[in-house]
Structures are given as structure tokens and as C-alpha cells.
Short mmCIF file of C-alpha atoms and ligand atoms in Angstrom, two decimals:
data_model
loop_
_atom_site.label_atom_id
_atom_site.label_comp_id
_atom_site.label_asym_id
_atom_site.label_seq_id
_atom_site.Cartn_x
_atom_site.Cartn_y
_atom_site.Cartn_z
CA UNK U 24 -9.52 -9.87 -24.67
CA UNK U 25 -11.47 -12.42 -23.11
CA UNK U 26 -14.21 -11.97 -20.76
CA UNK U 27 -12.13 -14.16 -18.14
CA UNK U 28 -9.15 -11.92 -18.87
CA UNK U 29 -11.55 -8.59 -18.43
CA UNK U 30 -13.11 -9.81 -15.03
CA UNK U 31 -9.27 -10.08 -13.58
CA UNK U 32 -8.41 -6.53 -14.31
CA UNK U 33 -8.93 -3.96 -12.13
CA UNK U 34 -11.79 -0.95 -13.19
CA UNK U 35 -10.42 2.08 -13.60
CA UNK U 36 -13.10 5.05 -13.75
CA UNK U 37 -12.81 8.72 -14.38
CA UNK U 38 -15.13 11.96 -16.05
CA UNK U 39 -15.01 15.29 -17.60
CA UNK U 40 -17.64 17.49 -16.81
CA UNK U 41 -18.76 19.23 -20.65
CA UNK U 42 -18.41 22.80 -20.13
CA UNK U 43 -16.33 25.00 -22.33
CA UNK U 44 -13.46 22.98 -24.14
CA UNK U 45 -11.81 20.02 -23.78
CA UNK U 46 -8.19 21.85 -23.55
CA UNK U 47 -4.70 20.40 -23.51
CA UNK U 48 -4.82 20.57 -19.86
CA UNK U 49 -7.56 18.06 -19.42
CA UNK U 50 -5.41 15.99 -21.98
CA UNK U 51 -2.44 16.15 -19.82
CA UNK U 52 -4.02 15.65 -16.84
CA UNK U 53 -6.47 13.21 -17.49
CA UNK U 54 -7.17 11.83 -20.58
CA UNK U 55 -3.33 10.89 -21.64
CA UNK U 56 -3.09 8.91 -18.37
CA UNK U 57 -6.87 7.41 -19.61
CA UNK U 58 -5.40 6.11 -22.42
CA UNK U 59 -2.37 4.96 -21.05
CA UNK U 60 -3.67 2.88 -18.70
CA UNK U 61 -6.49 1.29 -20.41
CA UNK U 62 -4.64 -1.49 -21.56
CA UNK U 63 -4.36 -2.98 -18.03
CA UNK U 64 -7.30 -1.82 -16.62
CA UNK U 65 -11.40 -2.22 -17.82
CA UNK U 66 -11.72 1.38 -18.45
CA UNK U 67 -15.25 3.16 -17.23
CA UNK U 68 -15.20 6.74 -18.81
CA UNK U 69 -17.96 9.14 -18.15
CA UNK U 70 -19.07 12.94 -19.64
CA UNK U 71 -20.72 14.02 -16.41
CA UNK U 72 -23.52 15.96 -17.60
CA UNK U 73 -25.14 16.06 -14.43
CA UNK U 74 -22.42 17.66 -12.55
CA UNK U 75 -21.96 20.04 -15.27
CA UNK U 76 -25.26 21.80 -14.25
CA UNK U 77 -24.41 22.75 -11.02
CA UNK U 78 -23.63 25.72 -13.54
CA UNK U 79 -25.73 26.94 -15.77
CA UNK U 80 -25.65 25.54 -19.30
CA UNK U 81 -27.40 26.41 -22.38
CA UNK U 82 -29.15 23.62 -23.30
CA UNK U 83 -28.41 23.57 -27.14
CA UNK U 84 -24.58 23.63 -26.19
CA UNK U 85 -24.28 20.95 -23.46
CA UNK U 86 -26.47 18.78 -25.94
CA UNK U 87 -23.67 19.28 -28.76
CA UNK U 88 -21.01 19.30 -25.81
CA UNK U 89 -22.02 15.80 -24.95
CA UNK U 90 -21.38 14.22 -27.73
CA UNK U 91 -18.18 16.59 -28.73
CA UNK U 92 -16.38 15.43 -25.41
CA UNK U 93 -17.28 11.46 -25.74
CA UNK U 94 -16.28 11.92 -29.75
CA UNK U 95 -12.75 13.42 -28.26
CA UNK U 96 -12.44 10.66 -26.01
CA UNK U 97 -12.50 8.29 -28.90
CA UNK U 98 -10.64 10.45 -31.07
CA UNK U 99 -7.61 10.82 -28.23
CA UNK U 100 -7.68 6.83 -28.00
CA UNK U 101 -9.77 5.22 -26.18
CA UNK U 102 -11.19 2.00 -27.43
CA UNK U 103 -14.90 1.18 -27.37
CA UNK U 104 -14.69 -2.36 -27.63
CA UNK U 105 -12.44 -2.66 -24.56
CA UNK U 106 -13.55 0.50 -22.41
CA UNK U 107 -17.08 1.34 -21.25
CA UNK U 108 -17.63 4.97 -22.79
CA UNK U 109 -21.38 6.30 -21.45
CA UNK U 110 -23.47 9.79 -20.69
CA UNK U 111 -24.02 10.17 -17.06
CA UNK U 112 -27.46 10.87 -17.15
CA UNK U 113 -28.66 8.14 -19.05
CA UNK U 114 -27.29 5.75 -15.77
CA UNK U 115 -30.13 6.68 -13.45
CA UNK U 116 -28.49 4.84 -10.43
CA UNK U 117 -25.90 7.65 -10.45
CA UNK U 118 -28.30 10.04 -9.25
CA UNK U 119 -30.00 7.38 -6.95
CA UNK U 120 -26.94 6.68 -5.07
CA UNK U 121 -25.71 10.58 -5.05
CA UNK U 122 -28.56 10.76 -2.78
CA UNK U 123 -28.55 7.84 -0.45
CA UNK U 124 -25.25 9.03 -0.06
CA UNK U 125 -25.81 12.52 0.58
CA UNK U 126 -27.38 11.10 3.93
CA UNK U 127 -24.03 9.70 4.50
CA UNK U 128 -21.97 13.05 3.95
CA UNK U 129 -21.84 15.72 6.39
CA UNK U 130 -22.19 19.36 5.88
CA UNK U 131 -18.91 20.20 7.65
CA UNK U 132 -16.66 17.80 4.98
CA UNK U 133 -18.91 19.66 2.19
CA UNK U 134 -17.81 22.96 3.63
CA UNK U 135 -14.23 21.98 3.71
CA UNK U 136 -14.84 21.29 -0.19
CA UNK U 137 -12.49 23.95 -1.89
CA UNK U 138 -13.88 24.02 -5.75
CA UNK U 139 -17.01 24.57 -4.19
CA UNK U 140 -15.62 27.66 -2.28
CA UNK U 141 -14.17 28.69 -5.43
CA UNK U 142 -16.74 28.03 -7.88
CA UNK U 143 -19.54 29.89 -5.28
CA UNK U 144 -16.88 32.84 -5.35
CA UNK U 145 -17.26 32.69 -9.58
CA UNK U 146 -21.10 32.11 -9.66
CA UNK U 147 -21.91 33.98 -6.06
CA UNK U 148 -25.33 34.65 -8.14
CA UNK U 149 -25.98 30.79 -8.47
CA UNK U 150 -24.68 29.11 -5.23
CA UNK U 151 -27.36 25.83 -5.43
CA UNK U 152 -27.60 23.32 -3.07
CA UNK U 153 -26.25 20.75 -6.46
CA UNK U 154 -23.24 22.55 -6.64
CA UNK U 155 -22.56 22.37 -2.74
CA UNK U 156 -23.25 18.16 -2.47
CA UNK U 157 -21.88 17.28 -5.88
CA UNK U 158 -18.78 15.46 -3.96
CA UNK U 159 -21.91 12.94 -3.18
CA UNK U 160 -22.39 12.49 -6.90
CA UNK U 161 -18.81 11.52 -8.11
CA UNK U 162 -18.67 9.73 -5.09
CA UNK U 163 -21.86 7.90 -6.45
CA UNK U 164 -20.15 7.59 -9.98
CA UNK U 165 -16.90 6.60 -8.47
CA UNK U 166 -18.52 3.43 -5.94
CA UNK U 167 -21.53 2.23 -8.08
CA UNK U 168 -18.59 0.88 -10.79
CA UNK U 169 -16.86 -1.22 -7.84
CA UNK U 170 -13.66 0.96 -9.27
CA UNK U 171 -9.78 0.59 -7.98
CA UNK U 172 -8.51 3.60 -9.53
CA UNK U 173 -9.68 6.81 -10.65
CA UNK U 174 -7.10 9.54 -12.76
CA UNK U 175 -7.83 12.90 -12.27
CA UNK U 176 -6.07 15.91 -11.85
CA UNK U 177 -4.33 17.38 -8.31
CA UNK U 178 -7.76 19.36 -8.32
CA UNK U 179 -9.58 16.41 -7.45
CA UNK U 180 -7.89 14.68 -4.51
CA UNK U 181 -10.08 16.14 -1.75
CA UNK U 182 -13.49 15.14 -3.46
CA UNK U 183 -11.47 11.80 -3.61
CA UNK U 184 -10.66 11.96 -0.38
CA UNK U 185 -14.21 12.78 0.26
CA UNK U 186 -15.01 9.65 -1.62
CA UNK U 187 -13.08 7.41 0.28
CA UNK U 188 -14.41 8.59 3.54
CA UNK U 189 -17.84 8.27 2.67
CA UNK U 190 -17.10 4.26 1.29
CA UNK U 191 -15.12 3.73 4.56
CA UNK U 192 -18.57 4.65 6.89
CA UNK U 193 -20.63 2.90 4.59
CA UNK U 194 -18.95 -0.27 4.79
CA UNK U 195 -18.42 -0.28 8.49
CA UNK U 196 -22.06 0.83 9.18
CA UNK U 197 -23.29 -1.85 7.80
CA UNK U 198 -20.65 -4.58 5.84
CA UNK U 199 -18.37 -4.20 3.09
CA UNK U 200 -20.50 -2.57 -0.06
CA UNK U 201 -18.32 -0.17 -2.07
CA UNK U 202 -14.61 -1.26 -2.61
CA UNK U 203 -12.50 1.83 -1.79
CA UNK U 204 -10.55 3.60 -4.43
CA UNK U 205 -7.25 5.08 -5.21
CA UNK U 206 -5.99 7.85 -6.77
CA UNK U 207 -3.59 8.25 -9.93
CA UNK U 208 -2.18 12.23 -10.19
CA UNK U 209 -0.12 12.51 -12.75
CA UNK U 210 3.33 14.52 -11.54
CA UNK U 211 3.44 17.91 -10.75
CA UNK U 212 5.70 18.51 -13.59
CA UNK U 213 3.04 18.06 -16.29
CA UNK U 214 0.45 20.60 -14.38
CA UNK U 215 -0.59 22.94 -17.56
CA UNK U 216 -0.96 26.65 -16.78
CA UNK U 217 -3.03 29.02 -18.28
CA UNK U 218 -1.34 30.95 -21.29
CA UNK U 219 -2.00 34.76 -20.08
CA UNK U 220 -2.35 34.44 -16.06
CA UNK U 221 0.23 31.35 -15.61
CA UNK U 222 -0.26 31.24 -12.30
CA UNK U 223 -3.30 29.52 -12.62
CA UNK U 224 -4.49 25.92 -14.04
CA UNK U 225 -5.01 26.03 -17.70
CA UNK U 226 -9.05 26.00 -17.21
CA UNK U 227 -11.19 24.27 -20.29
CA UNK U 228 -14.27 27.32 -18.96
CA UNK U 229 -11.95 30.18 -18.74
CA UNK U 230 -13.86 33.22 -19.92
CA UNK U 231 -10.34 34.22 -21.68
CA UNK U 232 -10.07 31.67 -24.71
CA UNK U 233 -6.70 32.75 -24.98
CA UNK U 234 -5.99 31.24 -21.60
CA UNK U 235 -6.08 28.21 -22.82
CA UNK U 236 -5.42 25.95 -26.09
CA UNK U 237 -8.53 23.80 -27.21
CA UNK U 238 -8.18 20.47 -28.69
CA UNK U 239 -10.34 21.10 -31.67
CA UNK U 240 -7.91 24.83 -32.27
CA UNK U 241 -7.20 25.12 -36.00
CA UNK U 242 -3.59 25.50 -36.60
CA UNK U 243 -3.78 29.27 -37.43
CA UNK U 244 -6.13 29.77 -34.05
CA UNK U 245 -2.97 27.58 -32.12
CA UNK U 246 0.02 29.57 -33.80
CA UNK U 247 -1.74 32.92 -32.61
CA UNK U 248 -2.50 31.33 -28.88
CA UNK U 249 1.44 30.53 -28.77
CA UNK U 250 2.54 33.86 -29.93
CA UNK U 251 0.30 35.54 -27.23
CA UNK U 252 1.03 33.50 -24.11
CA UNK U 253 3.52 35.52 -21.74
CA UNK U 254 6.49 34.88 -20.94
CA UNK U 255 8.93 37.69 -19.12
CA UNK U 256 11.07 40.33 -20.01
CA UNK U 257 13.98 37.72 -20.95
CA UNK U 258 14.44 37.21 -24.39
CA UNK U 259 16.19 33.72 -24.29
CA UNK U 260 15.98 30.57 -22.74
CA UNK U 261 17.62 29.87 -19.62
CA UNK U 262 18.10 26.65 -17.60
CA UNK U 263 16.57 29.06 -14.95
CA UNK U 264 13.55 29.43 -17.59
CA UNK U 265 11.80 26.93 -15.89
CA UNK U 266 10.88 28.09 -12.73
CA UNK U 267 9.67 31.39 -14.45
CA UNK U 268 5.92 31.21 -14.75
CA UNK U 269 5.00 31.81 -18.38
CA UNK U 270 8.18 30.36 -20.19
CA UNK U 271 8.37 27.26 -17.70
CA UNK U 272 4.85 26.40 -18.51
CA UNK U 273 5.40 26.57 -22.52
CA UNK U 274 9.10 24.30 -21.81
CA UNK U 275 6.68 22.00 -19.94
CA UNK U 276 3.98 21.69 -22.90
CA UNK U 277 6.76 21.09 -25.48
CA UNK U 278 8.46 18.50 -23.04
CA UNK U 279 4.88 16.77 -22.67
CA UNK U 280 4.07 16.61 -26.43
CA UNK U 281 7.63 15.61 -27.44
CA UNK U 282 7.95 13.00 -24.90
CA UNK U 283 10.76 15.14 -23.08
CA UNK U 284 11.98 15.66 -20.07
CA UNK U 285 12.21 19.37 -18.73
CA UNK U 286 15.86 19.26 -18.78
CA UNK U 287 15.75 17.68 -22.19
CA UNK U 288 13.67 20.58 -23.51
CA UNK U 289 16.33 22.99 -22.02
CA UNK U 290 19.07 21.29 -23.48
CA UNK U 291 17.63 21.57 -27.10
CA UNK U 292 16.89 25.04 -26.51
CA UNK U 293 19.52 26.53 -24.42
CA UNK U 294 20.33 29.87 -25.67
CA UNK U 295 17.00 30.41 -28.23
CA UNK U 296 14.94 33.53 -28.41
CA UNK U 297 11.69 32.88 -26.96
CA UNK U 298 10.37 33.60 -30.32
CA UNK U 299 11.84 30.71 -31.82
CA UNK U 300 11.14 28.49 -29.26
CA UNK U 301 7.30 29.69 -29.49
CA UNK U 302 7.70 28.93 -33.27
CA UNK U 303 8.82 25.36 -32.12
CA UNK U 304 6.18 24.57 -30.00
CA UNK U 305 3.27 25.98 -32.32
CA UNK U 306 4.20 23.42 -34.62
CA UNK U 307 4.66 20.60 -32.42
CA UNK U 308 0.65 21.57 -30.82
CA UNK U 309 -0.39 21.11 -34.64
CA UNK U 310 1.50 18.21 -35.26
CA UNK U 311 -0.18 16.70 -32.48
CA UNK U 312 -3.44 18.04 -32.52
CA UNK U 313 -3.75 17.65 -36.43
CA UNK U 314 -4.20 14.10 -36.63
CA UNK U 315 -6.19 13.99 -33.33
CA UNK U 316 -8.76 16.74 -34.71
CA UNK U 317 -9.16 14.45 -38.23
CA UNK U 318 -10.16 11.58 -35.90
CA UNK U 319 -12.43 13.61 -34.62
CA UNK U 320 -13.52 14.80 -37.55
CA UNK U 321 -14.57 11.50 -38.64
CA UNK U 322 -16.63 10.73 -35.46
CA UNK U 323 -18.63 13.79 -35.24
CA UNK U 324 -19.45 12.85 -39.14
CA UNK U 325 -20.72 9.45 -38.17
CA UNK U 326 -23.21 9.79 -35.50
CA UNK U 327 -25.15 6.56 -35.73
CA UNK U 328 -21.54 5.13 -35.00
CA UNK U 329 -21.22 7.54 -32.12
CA UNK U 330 -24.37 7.07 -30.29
CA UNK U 331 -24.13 3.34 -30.91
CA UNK U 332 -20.86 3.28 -28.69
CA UNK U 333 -23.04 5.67 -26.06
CA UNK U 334 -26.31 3.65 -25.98
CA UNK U 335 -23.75 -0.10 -25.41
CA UNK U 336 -21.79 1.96 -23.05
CA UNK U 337 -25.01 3.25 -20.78
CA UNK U 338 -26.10 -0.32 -20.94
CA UNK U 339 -23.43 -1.93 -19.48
CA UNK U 340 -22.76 0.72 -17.35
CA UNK U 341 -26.73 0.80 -15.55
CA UNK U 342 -25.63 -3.49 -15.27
CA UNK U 343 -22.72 -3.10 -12.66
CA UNK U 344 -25.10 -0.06 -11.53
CA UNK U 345 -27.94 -1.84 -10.37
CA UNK U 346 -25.67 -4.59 -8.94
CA UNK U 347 -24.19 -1.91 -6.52
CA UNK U 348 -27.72 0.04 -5.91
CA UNK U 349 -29.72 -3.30 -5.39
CA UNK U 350 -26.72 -3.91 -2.68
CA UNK U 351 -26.67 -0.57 -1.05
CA UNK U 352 -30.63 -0.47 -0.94
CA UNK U 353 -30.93 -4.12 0.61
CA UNK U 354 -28.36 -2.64 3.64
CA UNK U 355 -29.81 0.27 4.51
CA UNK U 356 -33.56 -1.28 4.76
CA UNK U 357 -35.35 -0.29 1.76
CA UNK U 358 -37.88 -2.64 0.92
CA UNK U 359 -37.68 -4.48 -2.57
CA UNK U 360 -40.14 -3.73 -4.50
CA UNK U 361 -42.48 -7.01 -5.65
CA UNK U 362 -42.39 -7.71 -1.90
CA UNK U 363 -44.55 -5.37 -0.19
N1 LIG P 421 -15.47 16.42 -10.42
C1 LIG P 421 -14.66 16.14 -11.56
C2 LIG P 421 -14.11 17.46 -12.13
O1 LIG P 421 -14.68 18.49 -11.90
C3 LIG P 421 -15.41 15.41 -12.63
C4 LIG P 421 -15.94 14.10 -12.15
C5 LIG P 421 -17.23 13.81 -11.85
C6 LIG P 421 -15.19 12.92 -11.94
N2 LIG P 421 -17.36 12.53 -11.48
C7 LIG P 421 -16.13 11.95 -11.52
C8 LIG P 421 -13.84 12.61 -12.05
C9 LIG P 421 -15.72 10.66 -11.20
C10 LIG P 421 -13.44 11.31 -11.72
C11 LIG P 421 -14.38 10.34 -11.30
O2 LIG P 421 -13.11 17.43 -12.82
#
């Protein structure tokens, strides 16, 4: 592509925060759509280490984590040479902005925030003032990048919201700064549930591996996962198998890795025990994951390769960055420093 080409497509940015497992939730709901899209898009991807310690981390594991998640980002597709792939913390404006910003967020939209009700419910012993403004910090990672459109799951729309409010005052309290952004949620209909409890989101930090189904799951470990997940007291599948909780959710993966639609999957199916249907869809996870997890494979095995994409990456990355900060610190009346 060439650079006149690049500066004419919009930026579309998004992040995973590395805790637990990327699972094949986050692929569906994010990182599918990531790669989809980067073709007509400049592509700004992010492992959000700093949010991800708003809970506590071991160290040893978020360092291996880091790399892990930005390895599976390559390995699922995206393309180095045309994306910007980076660590959040080694873009120091992100945490600059986060808190010129947090003077430009008020407590009562904060309070509103519902993963932050939820995750204070799941960590009531850790309830720190990070995890309570972290909507300023993707709103920080969202506006420094100047982006158009950011993919993220349904999960996310009120810190986007959140985002768009805060860009909105900004600009009118002083002149337009941050462009404002746009959300992408992908349909309802590819929302993955968790295997055992499929009432809720598959979650990548579910205490219960067996809620969900990692991308790096050997085939044996996948098989086993399938063969576990609930379902009901039915034995075969129904067109009214789809609005049942456990069995709709496995007819949705299938549909999503075959390229399906729901009604597709039912019409192959019609009339199967569950049990052959689970057979079915453990070997279309390892046909899929297979190849992705050999990718992978060959990453992780190459890390000079690895961090060379995540040292470019930060570089380019902390270039738009200043742009933005140098803007947004001009406007509010910071003085420049060299001119004191
Ligand atoms: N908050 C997001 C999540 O928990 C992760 C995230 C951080 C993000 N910064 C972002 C997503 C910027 C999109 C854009 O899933």
C-alpha cells in the first residue's frame, strides 16, 4: 500500500486486556471483525497492559501474557506491515492523556459504568480508584490515535459511549481536538456463551476453564470442553434448539466457524443426537484452531521477530501520540516546555 493510499483510510483501533486466555469469544467478538476489516482501514491494535492491572496480576504471567496475546494477534491474521501492533505501556502518552482526561470525566458517568459495578462485586477486596476511572484510559487510547472506528464487543458500548462524551466536551470547551468515534458490534447472533453457565458471556478470566474454549486448547483439551458443555434434557436437535441456552450457543459456534447461518446449522443437523452434533463441532474447533495454534507456534519460537513488530509498532504508535498530546496540552494551557 502506499503511504498516500494509508493516509486516506480511516484508523480503526481496538485492545484486549491480557488476563486469562484469549478464548473463542474474544475471537468472535473482536478479533475476527479485526481482521476483517483491516484491509480497508489502518489498523491500531493494542494489548492493554495497563488496564489489565486494575486487577491484580502476577507479574511473571502478564509478562508472558503480553507477548502470548500480540503473538495471537499475528497468528489470527493480522498483518504487521499494514497494521500498527504495540504494548500499551510502552506509549507513555496513553497514561498522560488518561489523566488530563480524568479531569474531564465526572464521577456520576463513572458510577453509571456497569463492568466496574460488576468487576468491584468480583474483586470487592480490591475496588482501586484505577479500576473505577479506567473508562478515562481507553478513552485516552481510543482519541490519542485520531480513530473512526473501534470493534469491540456489546460489553463495551457504554465505555464507548463514555468515550464519545468525553471527546464531545473536549472539543467544544475549547476547539475541535479528538475526532469522535464509532462503534462496530458484531450481531447479537455471534455473542459466545460460556460452556457450563450459558447464560453468561464466554469470559477469557473465568475461574471455570471449562467455561470457556482457549485458543491455544490442544485438540484432546477441546474434544473434552465440547463433551462437557450443557445442553438440556433433549437428546436431539430441534429447530427450537436454538433458543435453548446451552445447545443454541454450541449451533451458534459451529455456524460461526463454518461460515453458517443459524438456520443453516439446523438444517444440516435437524434430527441429530446432541452427541453427534458435539462430535461435529469438536472437530470443526480443531480444524480451525489447529492451523491457527501452529502459527502461533512459530511466533512464540521467534522472539527477536516478535518484539521487532512490538518495538516498530510502539514507535509509530508514541508518533500520532504526541501529535494528539502536544495538541490537547497546548488547549488546555500547559506551558511547553523549552519556553519557560
Ligand atoms: N476495555 C476493553 C475491555 O475490557 C479493552 C480496551 C481498553 C479497549 N482500551 C481499549 C477496547 C480501546 C477498544 C479500544 O474489553
Amino acid at each position: 500500500m502506499s503511504e498516500a493510499q494509508k493516509d486516506t483510510k480511516p484508523t480503526l483501533l481496538s485492545g484486549i486486556q491480557p488476563s486469562g486466555h484469549l478464548a473463542l469469544g474474544n475471537y468472535v467478538g473482536a478479533m475476527r471483525n479485526w481482521v476483517n476489516l483491516q484491509e480497508d482501514y489502518n489498523g491500531i491494535f493494542i494489548v492493554v497492559d495497563m488496564h489489565a492491572i486494575t486487577v491484580r496480576q502476577k507479574p511473571a504471567e502478564l509478562r508472558n501474557r503480553c507477548l502470548s496475546f500480540a503473538a495471537q494477534y499475528l497468528a489470527a491474521g493480522i498483518d504487521p506491515e499494514e497494521n500498527i501492533i504495540f504494548i500499551q505501556s510502552h506509549v507513555p502518552q496513553h497514561a498522560e492523556l488518561a489523566w488530563v482526561l480524568n479531569c474531564y470525566t465526572y464521577m456520576g458517568e463513572l458510577n453509571r459504568m456497569t463492568q466496574f459495578k460488576d468487576k468491584a462485586q468480583r474483586h470487592e477486596d480490591n475496588i482501586n480508584a484505577g479500576l473505577y476511572s479506567y473508562p478515562a484510559l481507553m478513552a485516552a487510547d481510543i482519541l490519542l490515535y485520531q480513530t473512526d472506528l473501534v470493534p469491540v464487543g456489546a460489553d463495551q458500548k457504554q465505555h464507548l459511549e463514555l468515550t464519545r462524551d468525553i471527546a464531545n466536551r473536549f472539543n467544544k470547551a475549547y476547539s475541535p481536538t479528538f475526532k469522535v468515534p464509532e462503534p462496530f458490534i458484531p450481531k447479537s447472533g455471534a455473542r459466545i456463551m460460556s460452556l457450563q453457565e450459558p447464560e453468561k458471556k464466554m469470559s477469557k478470566s473465568d475461574v471455570n476453564e471449562n467455561n470457556y474454549i482457549s485458543l491455544l486448547d490442544p485438540p484432546d483439551v477441546l474434544v473434552r470442553k465440547v463433551k462437557r458443555a450443557v445442553t438440556d434434557s433433549a437428546r436431539e436437535i430441534t429447530p427450537d434448539s436454538l433458543q435453548n441456552p446451552g445447545i443454541g450457543n454450541l449451533l451458534t459456534i459451529y455456524a460461526v466457524l463454518n461460515d453458517l447461518s443459524a438456520n443453516e446449522v439446523i438444517s444440516q443437523f435437524e434430527g441429530h443426537q446432541y452427541s453427534q452434533f458435539k462430535g461435529a463441532l469438536a472437530d470443526s474447533l480443531v480444524a480451525f484452531l489447529e492451523p491457527f495454534q501452529q502459527r502461533y507456534d512459530k511466533i512464540m519460537a521467534e522472539k527477536g521477530y516478535l518484539t521487532g513488530i512490538l518495538d516498530q509498532g510502539a514507535s509509530q504508535a508514541r508518533y500520532i501520540a504526541r501529535k494528539t498530546l502536544s495538541k490537547v496540552y497546548r488547549k488546555i494551557g500547559f506551558v511547553a516546555p523549552g519556553r519557560v
